[in-house]
CSV table of C-alpha atoms and ligand atoms in Angstrom, one decimal:
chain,number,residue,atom,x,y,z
A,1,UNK,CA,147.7,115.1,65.8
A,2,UNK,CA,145.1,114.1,68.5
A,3,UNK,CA,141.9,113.4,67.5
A,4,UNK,CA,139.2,116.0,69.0
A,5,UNK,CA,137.3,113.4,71.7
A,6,UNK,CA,133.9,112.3,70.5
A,7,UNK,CA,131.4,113.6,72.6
A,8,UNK,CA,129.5,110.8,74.3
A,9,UNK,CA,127.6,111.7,77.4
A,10,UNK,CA,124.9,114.0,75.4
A,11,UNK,CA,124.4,111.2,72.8
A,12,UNK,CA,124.3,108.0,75.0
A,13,UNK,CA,122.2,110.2,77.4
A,14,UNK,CA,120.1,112.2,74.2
A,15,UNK,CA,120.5,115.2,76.7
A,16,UNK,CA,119.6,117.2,73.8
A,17,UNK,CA,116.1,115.7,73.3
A,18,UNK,CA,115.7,115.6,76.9
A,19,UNK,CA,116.4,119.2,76.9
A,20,UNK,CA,113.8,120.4,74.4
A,21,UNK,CA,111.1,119.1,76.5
A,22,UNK,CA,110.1,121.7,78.8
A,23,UNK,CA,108.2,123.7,76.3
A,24,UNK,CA,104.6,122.6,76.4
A,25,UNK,CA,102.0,122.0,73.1
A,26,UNK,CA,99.8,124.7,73.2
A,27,UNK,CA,96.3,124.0,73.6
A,28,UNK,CA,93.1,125.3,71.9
A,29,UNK,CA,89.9,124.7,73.8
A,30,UNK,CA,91.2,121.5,75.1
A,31,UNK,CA,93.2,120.1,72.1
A,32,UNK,CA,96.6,120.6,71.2
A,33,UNK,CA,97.1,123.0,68.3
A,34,UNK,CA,100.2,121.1,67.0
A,35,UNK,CA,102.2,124.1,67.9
A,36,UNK,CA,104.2,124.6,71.2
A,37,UNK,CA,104.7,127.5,73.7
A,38,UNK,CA,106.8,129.5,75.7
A,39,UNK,CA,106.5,129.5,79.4
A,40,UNK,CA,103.8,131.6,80.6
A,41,UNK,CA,105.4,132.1,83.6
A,42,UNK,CA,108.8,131.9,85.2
A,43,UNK,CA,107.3,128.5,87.8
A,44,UNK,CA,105.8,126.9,84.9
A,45,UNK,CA,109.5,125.6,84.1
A,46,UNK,CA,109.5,124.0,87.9
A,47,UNK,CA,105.7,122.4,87.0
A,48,UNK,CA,106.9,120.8,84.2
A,49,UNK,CA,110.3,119.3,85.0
A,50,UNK,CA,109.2,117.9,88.5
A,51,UNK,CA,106.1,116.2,86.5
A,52,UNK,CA,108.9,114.7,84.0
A,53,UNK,CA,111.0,113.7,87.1
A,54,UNK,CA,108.1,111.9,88.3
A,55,UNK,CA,107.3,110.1,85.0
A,56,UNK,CA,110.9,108.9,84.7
A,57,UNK,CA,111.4,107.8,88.0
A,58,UNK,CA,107.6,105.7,87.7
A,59,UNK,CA,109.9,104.4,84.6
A,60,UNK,CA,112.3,103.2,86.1
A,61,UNK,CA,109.9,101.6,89.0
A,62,UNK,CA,108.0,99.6,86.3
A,63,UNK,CA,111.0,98.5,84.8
A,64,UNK,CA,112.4,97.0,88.6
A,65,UNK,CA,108.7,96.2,89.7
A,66,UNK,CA,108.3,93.8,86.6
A,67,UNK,CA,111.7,91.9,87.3
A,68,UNK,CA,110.5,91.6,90.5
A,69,UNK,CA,107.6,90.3,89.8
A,70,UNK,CA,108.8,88.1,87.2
A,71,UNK,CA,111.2,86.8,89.4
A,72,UNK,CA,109.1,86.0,92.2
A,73,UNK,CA,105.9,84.6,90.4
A,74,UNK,CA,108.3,82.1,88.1
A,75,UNK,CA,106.2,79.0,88.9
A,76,UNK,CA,108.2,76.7,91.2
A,77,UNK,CA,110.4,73.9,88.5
A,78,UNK,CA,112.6,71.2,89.1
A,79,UNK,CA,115.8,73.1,90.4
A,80,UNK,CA,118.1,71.2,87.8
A,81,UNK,CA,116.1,73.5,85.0
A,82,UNK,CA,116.2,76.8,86.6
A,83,UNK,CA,116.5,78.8,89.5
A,84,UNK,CA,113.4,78.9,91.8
A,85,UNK,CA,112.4,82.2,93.1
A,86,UNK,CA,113.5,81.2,96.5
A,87,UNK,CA,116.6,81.3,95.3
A,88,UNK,CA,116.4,84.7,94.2
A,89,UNK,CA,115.2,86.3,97.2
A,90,UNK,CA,118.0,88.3,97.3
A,91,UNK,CA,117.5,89.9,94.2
A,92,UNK,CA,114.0,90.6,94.6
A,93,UNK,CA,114.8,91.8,97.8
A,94,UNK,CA,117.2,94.3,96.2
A,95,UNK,CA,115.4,95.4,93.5
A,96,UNK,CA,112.1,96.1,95.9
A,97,UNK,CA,114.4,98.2,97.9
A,98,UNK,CA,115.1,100.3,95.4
A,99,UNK,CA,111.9,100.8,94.2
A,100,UNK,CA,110.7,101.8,98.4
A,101,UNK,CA,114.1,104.2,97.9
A,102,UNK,CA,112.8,105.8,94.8
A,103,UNK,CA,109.1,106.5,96.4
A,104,UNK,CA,110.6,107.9,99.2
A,105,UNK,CA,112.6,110.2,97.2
A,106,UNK,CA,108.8,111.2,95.3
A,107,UNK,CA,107.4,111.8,98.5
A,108,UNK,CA,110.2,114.0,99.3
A,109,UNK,CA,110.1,116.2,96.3
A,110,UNK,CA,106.6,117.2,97.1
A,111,UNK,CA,108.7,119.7,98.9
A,112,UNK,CA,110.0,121.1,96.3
A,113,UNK,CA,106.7,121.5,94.4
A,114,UNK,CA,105.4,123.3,97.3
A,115,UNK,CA,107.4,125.9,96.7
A,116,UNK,CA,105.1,126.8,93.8
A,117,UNK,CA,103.3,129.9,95.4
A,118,UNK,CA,99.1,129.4,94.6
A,119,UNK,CA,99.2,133.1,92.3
A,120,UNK,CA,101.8,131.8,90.2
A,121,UNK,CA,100.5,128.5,89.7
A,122,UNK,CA,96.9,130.1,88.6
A,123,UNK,CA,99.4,132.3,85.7
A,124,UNK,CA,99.1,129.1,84.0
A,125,UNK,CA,97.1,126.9,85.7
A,126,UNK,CA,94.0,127.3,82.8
A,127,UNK,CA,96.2,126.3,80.1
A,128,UNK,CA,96.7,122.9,81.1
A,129,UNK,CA,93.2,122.0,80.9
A,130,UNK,CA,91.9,119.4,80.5
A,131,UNK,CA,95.4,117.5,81.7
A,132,UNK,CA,95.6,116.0,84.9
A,133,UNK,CA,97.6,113.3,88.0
A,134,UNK,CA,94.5,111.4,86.2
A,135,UNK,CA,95.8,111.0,83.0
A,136,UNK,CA,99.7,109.7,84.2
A,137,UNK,CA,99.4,106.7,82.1
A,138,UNK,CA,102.4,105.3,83.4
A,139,UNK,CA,100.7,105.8,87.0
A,140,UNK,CA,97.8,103.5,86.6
A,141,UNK,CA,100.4,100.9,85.2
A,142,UNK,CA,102.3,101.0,88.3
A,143,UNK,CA,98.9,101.0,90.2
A,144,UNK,CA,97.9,97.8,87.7
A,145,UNK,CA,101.0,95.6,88.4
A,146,UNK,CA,100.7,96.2,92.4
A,147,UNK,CA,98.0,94.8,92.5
A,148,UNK,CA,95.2,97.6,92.7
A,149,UNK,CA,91.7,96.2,90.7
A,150,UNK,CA,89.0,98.7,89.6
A,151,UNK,CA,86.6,97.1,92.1
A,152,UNK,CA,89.4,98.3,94.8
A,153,UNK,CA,88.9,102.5,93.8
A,154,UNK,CA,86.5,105.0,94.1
A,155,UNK,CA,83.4,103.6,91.9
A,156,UNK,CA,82.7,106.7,89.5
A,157,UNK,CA,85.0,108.9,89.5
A,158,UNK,CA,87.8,106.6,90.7
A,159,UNK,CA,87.6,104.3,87.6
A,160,UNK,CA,86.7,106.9,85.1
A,161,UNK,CA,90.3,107.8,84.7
A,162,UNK,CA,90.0,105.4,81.3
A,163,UNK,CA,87.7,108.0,79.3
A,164,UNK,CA,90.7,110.4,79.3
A,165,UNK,CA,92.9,108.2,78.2
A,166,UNK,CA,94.3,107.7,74.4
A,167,UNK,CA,93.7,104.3,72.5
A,168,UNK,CA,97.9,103.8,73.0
A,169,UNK,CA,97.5,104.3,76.7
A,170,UNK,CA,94.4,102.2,77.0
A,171,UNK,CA,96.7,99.3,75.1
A,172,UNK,CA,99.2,99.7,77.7
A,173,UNK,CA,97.2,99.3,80.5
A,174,UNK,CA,95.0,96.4,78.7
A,175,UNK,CA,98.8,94.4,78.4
A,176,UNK,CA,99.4,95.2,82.2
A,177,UNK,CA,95.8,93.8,83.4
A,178,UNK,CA,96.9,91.1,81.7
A,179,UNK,CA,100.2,90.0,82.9
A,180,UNK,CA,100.2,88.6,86.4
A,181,UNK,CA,100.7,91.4,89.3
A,182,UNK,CA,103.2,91.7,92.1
A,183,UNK,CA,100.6,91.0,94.4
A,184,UNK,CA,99.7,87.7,93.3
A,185,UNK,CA,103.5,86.8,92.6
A,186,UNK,CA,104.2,87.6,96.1
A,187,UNK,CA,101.0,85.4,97.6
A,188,UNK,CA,101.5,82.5,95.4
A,189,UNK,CA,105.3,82.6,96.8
A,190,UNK,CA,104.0,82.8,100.5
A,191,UNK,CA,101.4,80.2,99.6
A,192,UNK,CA,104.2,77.5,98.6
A,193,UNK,CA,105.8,78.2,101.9
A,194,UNK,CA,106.0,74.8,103.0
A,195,UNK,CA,104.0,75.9,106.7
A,196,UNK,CA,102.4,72.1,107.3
A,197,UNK,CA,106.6,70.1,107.0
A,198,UNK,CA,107.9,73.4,109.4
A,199,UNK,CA,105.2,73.5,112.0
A,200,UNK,CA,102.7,71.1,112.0
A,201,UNK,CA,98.7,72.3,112.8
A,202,UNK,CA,100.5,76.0,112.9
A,203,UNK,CA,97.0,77.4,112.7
A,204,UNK,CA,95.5,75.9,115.5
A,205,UNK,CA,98.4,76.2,117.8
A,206,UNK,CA,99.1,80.2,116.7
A,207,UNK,CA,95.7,80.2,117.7
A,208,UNK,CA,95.8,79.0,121.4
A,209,UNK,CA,98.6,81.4,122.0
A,210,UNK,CA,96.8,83.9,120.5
A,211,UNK,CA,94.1,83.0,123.0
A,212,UNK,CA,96.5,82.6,126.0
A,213,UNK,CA,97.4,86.6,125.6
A,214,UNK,CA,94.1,87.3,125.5
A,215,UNK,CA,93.3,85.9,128.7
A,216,UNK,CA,96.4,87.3,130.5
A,217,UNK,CA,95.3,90.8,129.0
A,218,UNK,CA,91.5,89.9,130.4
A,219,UNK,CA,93.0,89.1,133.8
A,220,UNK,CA,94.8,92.4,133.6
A,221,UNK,CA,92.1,94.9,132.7
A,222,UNK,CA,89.7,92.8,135.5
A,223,UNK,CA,93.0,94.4,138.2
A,224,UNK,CA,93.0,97.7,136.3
A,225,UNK,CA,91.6,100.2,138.7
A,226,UNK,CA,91.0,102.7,136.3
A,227,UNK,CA,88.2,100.6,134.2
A,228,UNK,CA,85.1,100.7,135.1
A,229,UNK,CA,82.4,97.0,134.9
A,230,UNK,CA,81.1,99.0,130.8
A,231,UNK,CA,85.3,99.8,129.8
A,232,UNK,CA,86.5,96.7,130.9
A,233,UNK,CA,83.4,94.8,129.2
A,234,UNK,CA,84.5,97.0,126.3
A,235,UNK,CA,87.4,95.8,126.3
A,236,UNK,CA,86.7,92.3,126.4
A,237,UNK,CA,84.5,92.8,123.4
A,238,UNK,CA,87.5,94.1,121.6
A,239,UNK,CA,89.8,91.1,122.2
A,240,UNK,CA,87.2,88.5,121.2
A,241,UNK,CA,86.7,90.6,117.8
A,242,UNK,CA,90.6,90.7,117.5
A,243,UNK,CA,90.2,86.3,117.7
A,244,UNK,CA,87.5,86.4,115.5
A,245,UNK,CA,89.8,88.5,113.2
A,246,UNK,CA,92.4,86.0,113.3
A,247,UNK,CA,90.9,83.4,113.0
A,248,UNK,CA,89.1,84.9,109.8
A,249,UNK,CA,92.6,85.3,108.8
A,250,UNK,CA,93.8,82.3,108.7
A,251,UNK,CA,89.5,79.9,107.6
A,252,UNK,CA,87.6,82.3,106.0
A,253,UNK,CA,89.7,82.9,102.5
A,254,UNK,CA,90.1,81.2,99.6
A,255,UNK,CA,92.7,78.4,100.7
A,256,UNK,CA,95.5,79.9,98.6
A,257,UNK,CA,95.1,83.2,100.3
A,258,UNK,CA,94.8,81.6,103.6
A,259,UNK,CA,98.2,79.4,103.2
A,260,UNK,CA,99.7,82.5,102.3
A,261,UNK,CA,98.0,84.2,105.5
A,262,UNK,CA,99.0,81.7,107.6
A,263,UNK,CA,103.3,81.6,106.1
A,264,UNK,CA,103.5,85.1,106.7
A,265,UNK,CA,102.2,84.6,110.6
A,266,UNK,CA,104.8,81.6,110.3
A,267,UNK,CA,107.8,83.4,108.9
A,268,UNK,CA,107.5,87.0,110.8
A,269,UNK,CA,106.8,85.0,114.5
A,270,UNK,CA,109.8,83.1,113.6
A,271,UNK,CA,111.8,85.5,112.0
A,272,UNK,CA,115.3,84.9,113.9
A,273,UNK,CA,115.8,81.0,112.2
A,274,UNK,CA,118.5,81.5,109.8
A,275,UNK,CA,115.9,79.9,107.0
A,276,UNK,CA,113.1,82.2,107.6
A,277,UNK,CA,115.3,85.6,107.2
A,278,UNK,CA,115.5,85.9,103.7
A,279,UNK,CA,111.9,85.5,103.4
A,280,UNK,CA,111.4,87.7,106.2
A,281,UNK,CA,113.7,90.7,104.8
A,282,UNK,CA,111.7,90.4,101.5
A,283,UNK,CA,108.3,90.1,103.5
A,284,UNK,CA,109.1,93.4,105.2
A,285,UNK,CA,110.6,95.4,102.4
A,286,UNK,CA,106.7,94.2,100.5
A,287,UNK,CA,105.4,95.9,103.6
A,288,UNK,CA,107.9,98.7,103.3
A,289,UNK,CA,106.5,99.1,99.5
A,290,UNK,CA,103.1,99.3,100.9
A,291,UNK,CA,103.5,102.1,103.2
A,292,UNK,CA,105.7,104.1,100.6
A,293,UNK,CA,102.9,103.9,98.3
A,294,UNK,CA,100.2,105.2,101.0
A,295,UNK,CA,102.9,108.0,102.1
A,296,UNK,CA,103.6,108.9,98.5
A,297,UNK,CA,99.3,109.4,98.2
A,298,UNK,CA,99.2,111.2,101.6
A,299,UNK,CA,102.0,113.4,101.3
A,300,UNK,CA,100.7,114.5,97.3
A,301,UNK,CA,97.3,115.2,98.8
A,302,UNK,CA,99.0,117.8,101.3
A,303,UNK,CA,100.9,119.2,98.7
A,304,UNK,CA,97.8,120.1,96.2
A,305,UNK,CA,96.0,121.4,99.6
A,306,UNK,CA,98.8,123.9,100.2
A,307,UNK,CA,98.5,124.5,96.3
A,308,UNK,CA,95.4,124.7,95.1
A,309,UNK,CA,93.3,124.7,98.9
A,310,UNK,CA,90.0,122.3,98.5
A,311,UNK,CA,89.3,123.6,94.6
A,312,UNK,CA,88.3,121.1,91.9
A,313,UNK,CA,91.1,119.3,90.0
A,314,UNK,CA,91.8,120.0,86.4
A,315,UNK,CA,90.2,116.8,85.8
A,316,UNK,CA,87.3,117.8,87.8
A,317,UNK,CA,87.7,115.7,90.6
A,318,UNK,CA,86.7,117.1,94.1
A,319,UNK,CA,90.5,117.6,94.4
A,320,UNK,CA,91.6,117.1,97.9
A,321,UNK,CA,88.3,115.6,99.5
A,322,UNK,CA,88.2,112.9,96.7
A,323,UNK,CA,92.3,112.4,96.9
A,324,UNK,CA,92.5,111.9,100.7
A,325,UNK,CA,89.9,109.2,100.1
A,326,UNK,CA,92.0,107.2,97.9
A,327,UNK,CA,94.8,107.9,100.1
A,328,UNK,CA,92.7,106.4,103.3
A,329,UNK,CA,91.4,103.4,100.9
A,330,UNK,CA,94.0,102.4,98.3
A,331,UNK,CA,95.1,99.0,99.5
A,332,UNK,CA,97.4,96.3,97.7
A,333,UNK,CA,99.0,94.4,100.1
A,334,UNK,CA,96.7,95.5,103.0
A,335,UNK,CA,96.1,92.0,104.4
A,336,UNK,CA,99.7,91.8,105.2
A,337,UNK,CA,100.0,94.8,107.5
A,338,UNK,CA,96.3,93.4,108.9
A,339,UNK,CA,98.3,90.8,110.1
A,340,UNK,CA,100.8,92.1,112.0
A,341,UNK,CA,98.0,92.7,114.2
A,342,UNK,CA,98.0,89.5,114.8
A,343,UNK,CA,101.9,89.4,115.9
A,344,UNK,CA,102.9,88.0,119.1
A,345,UNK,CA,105.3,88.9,121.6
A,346,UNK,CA,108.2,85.8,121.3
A,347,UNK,CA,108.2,85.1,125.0
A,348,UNK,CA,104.7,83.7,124.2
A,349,UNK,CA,105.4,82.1,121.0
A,350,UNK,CA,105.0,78.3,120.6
A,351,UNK,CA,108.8,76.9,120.1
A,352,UNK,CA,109.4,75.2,116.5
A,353,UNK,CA,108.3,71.2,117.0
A,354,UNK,CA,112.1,70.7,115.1
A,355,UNK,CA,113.6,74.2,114.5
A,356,UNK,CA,117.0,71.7,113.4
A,357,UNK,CA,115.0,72.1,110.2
A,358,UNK,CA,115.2,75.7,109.9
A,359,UNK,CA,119.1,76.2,110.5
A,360,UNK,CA,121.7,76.6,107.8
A,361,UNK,CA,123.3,72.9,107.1
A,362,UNK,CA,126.4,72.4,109.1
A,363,UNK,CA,129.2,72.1,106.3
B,1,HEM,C1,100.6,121.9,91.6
B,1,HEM,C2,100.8,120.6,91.6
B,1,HEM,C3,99.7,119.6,91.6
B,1,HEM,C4,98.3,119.8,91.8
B,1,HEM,C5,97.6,121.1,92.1
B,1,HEM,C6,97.7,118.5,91.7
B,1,HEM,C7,96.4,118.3,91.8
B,1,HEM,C8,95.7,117.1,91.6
B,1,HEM,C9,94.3,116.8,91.7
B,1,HEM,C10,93.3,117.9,92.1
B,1,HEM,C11,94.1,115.6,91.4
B,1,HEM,C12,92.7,114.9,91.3
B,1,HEM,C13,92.3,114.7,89.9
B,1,HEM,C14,91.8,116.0,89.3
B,1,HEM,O1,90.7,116.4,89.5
B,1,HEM,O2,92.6,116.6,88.5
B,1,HEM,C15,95.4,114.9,91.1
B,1,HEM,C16,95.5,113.6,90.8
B,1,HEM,C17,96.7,113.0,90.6
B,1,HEM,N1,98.0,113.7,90.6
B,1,HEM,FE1,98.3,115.6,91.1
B,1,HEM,N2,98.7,117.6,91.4
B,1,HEM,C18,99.9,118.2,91.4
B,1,HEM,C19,101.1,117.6,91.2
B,1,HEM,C20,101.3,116.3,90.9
B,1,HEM,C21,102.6,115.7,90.6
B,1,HEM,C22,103.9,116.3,90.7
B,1,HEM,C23,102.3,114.4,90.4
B,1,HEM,C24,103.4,113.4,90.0
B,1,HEM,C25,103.3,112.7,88.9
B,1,HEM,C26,100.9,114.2,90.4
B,1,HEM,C27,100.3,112.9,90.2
B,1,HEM,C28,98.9,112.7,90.3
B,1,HEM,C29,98.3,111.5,90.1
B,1,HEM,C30,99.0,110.1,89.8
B,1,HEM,C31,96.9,111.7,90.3
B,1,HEM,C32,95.8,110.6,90.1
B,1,HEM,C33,95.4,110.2,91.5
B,1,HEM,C34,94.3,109.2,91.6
B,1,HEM,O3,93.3,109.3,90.8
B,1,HEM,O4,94.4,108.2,92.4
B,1,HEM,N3,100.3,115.3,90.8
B,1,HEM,N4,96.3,115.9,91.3
């Protein structure tokens, strides 16, 4: 006689526990009685399951975002005792595309969410205070190991988000602020870039170039009929404050931060030597994470707007006014996408003094 097959997806998955989720503790004038509810209404189902998809997916970004980061910040050793992060670029690459390929799937299910009409979120929308996007624990962690500081949000209400927090949650994010963040495993990487053996005086000589543009673009606008003595002035203005820019870029940091400025000018001009692509490919998919994170704010901020219009948030926030400013300010790894305004056209790019260095070895 056959045996009757063990069921193993529920287990291994605990489909069951999953499952039971979607009723909600019911709340007595802002604390949870202990007991749980039914739905109030049919769409509250919808509420709560795209809020757990979130929270599982911002799982499973921690968990990839903190190999990546581990990976990249491992401080540089003797390759005989382990592998260097350079070596890993791959992986790190890999595993910060997935995360970019989960956030865009978050911003896309805002979709979904706005298919919440506004009546039949407000059949329930007073029984989840005081909960709000404020108190996502998991959230601020992900926020935390970016890279994002307290001095970087909205003073006030911005970095008040701690009061409504429990003592386990404030643990958590205590542990994160401690551990090193993707942001500075990702500049002390650049930093190490070895700029000064690949291109000797790169600064200065980026520079000139930089320079040599801008006169061609001065010569152009002084032939452009269609500016007038005060636009073309303008104009000129504008150029010098993009020089000063760069040059700020590249002087007026501390010198860790402006090594690490000055090898990502280095390996996106450069981009094409078979040495710099790896490092390239991961700059860009750090960029990549960047923007999904800004999209992710923008496109949640449209979504509440179409919701809820321009009332204040559970959590008592101004609601969208105050979330379209933390989607126009929230910066991690804003100094990279400053300088790609500093990118040149190739044509104008100083060649490599011995770009034999940056080729794969001949076998
Ligand atoms: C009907 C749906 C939603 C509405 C009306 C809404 C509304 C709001 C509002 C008004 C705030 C500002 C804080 C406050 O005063 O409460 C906020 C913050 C937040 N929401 Fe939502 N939200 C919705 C869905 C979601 C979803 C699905 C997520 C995904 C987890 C989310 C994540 C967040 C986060 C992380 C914040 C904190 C933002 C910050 O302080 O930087 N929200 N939400």
């Amino acid at each position: 006689m056959t045996q009757p097959a063990t069921p193993a997806y529920g287990p291994y998955l605990r489909i069951d526990e999953l499952l039971a989720c979607q009723k909600p503790p019911a709340f007595e004038r802002g604390f949870s009685s202990g007991e749980y509810r039914e739905l109030i209404h049919h769409d509250e189902m919808l509420f709560i399951v795209i809020h757990q998809a979130f929270e599982l997916w911002f799982k499973q970004l921690l968990h990839d975002l903190g190999l990546a980061r581990d990976l990249l910040g491992q401080p540089e050793k003797p390759e005989s005792e382990r592998k260097v992060a350079e070596e890993q670029v791959p992986q790190i690459t890999e595993l910060l595309g997935r995360s970019n390929e989960i956030l865009r799937l978050l911003t896309d299910q805002f979709t979904i969410l706005e298919t919440l009409p506004t009546t039949h979120f407000l059949a329930f929308r007073d029984q989840l205070l005081p909960a709000s996007g404020f108190q996502s624990v998991q959230f601020r962690e992900f926020e935390i190991l970016g890279g994002l500081k307290d001095e970087d949000r909205i003073q006030g209400i911005g970095t008040d988000y701690e009061r409504l927090l429990s003592k386990e949650e404030l643990a958590r994010l205590e542990r994160r602020r401690s551990e090193m963040t993707l942001k500075e495993a990702a500049f002390a990487w650049l930093a190490r870039t070895p700029v000064a053996k690949i291109f000797p005086d790169f600064s200065r000589v980026f520079q000139d170039a930089y320079l040599g543009y801008h006169r061609d673009m001065e010569a152009f606008h002084s032939r452009n009929p269609n500016l007038g003595s005060e636009a073309r002035k303008a104009a000129s203005e504008r150029l010098e404050a993009d020089r000063e820019r760069l040059r700020a870029y590249l002087e007026d940091h501390d010198p860790a931060v402006c090594r690490a400025h000055e090898a990502f000018l280095l390996i996106t001009s450069y981009r094409d030597e078979s040495l710099l692509r790896w490092p390239y490919v991961l700059l860009d998919s750090v960029i990549e994470f960047e923007s999904r994170v800004r999209l992710f704010r923008a496109r949640h901020v449209r979504a509440v707007e179409r919701i809820i219009g321009a009332r204040v948030g559970t959590g008592g926030s101004a609601g969208v006014d105050y979330l379209d400013e933390v989607a126009r300010t929230y910066k991690i790894f804003g100094d990279l996408l400053e300088g790609r305004t500093h990118i040149l056209d190739p044509g104008r790019l100083p060649p490599i003094p011995d770009s034999e260095l940056l080729s794969f070895r001949q076998l």
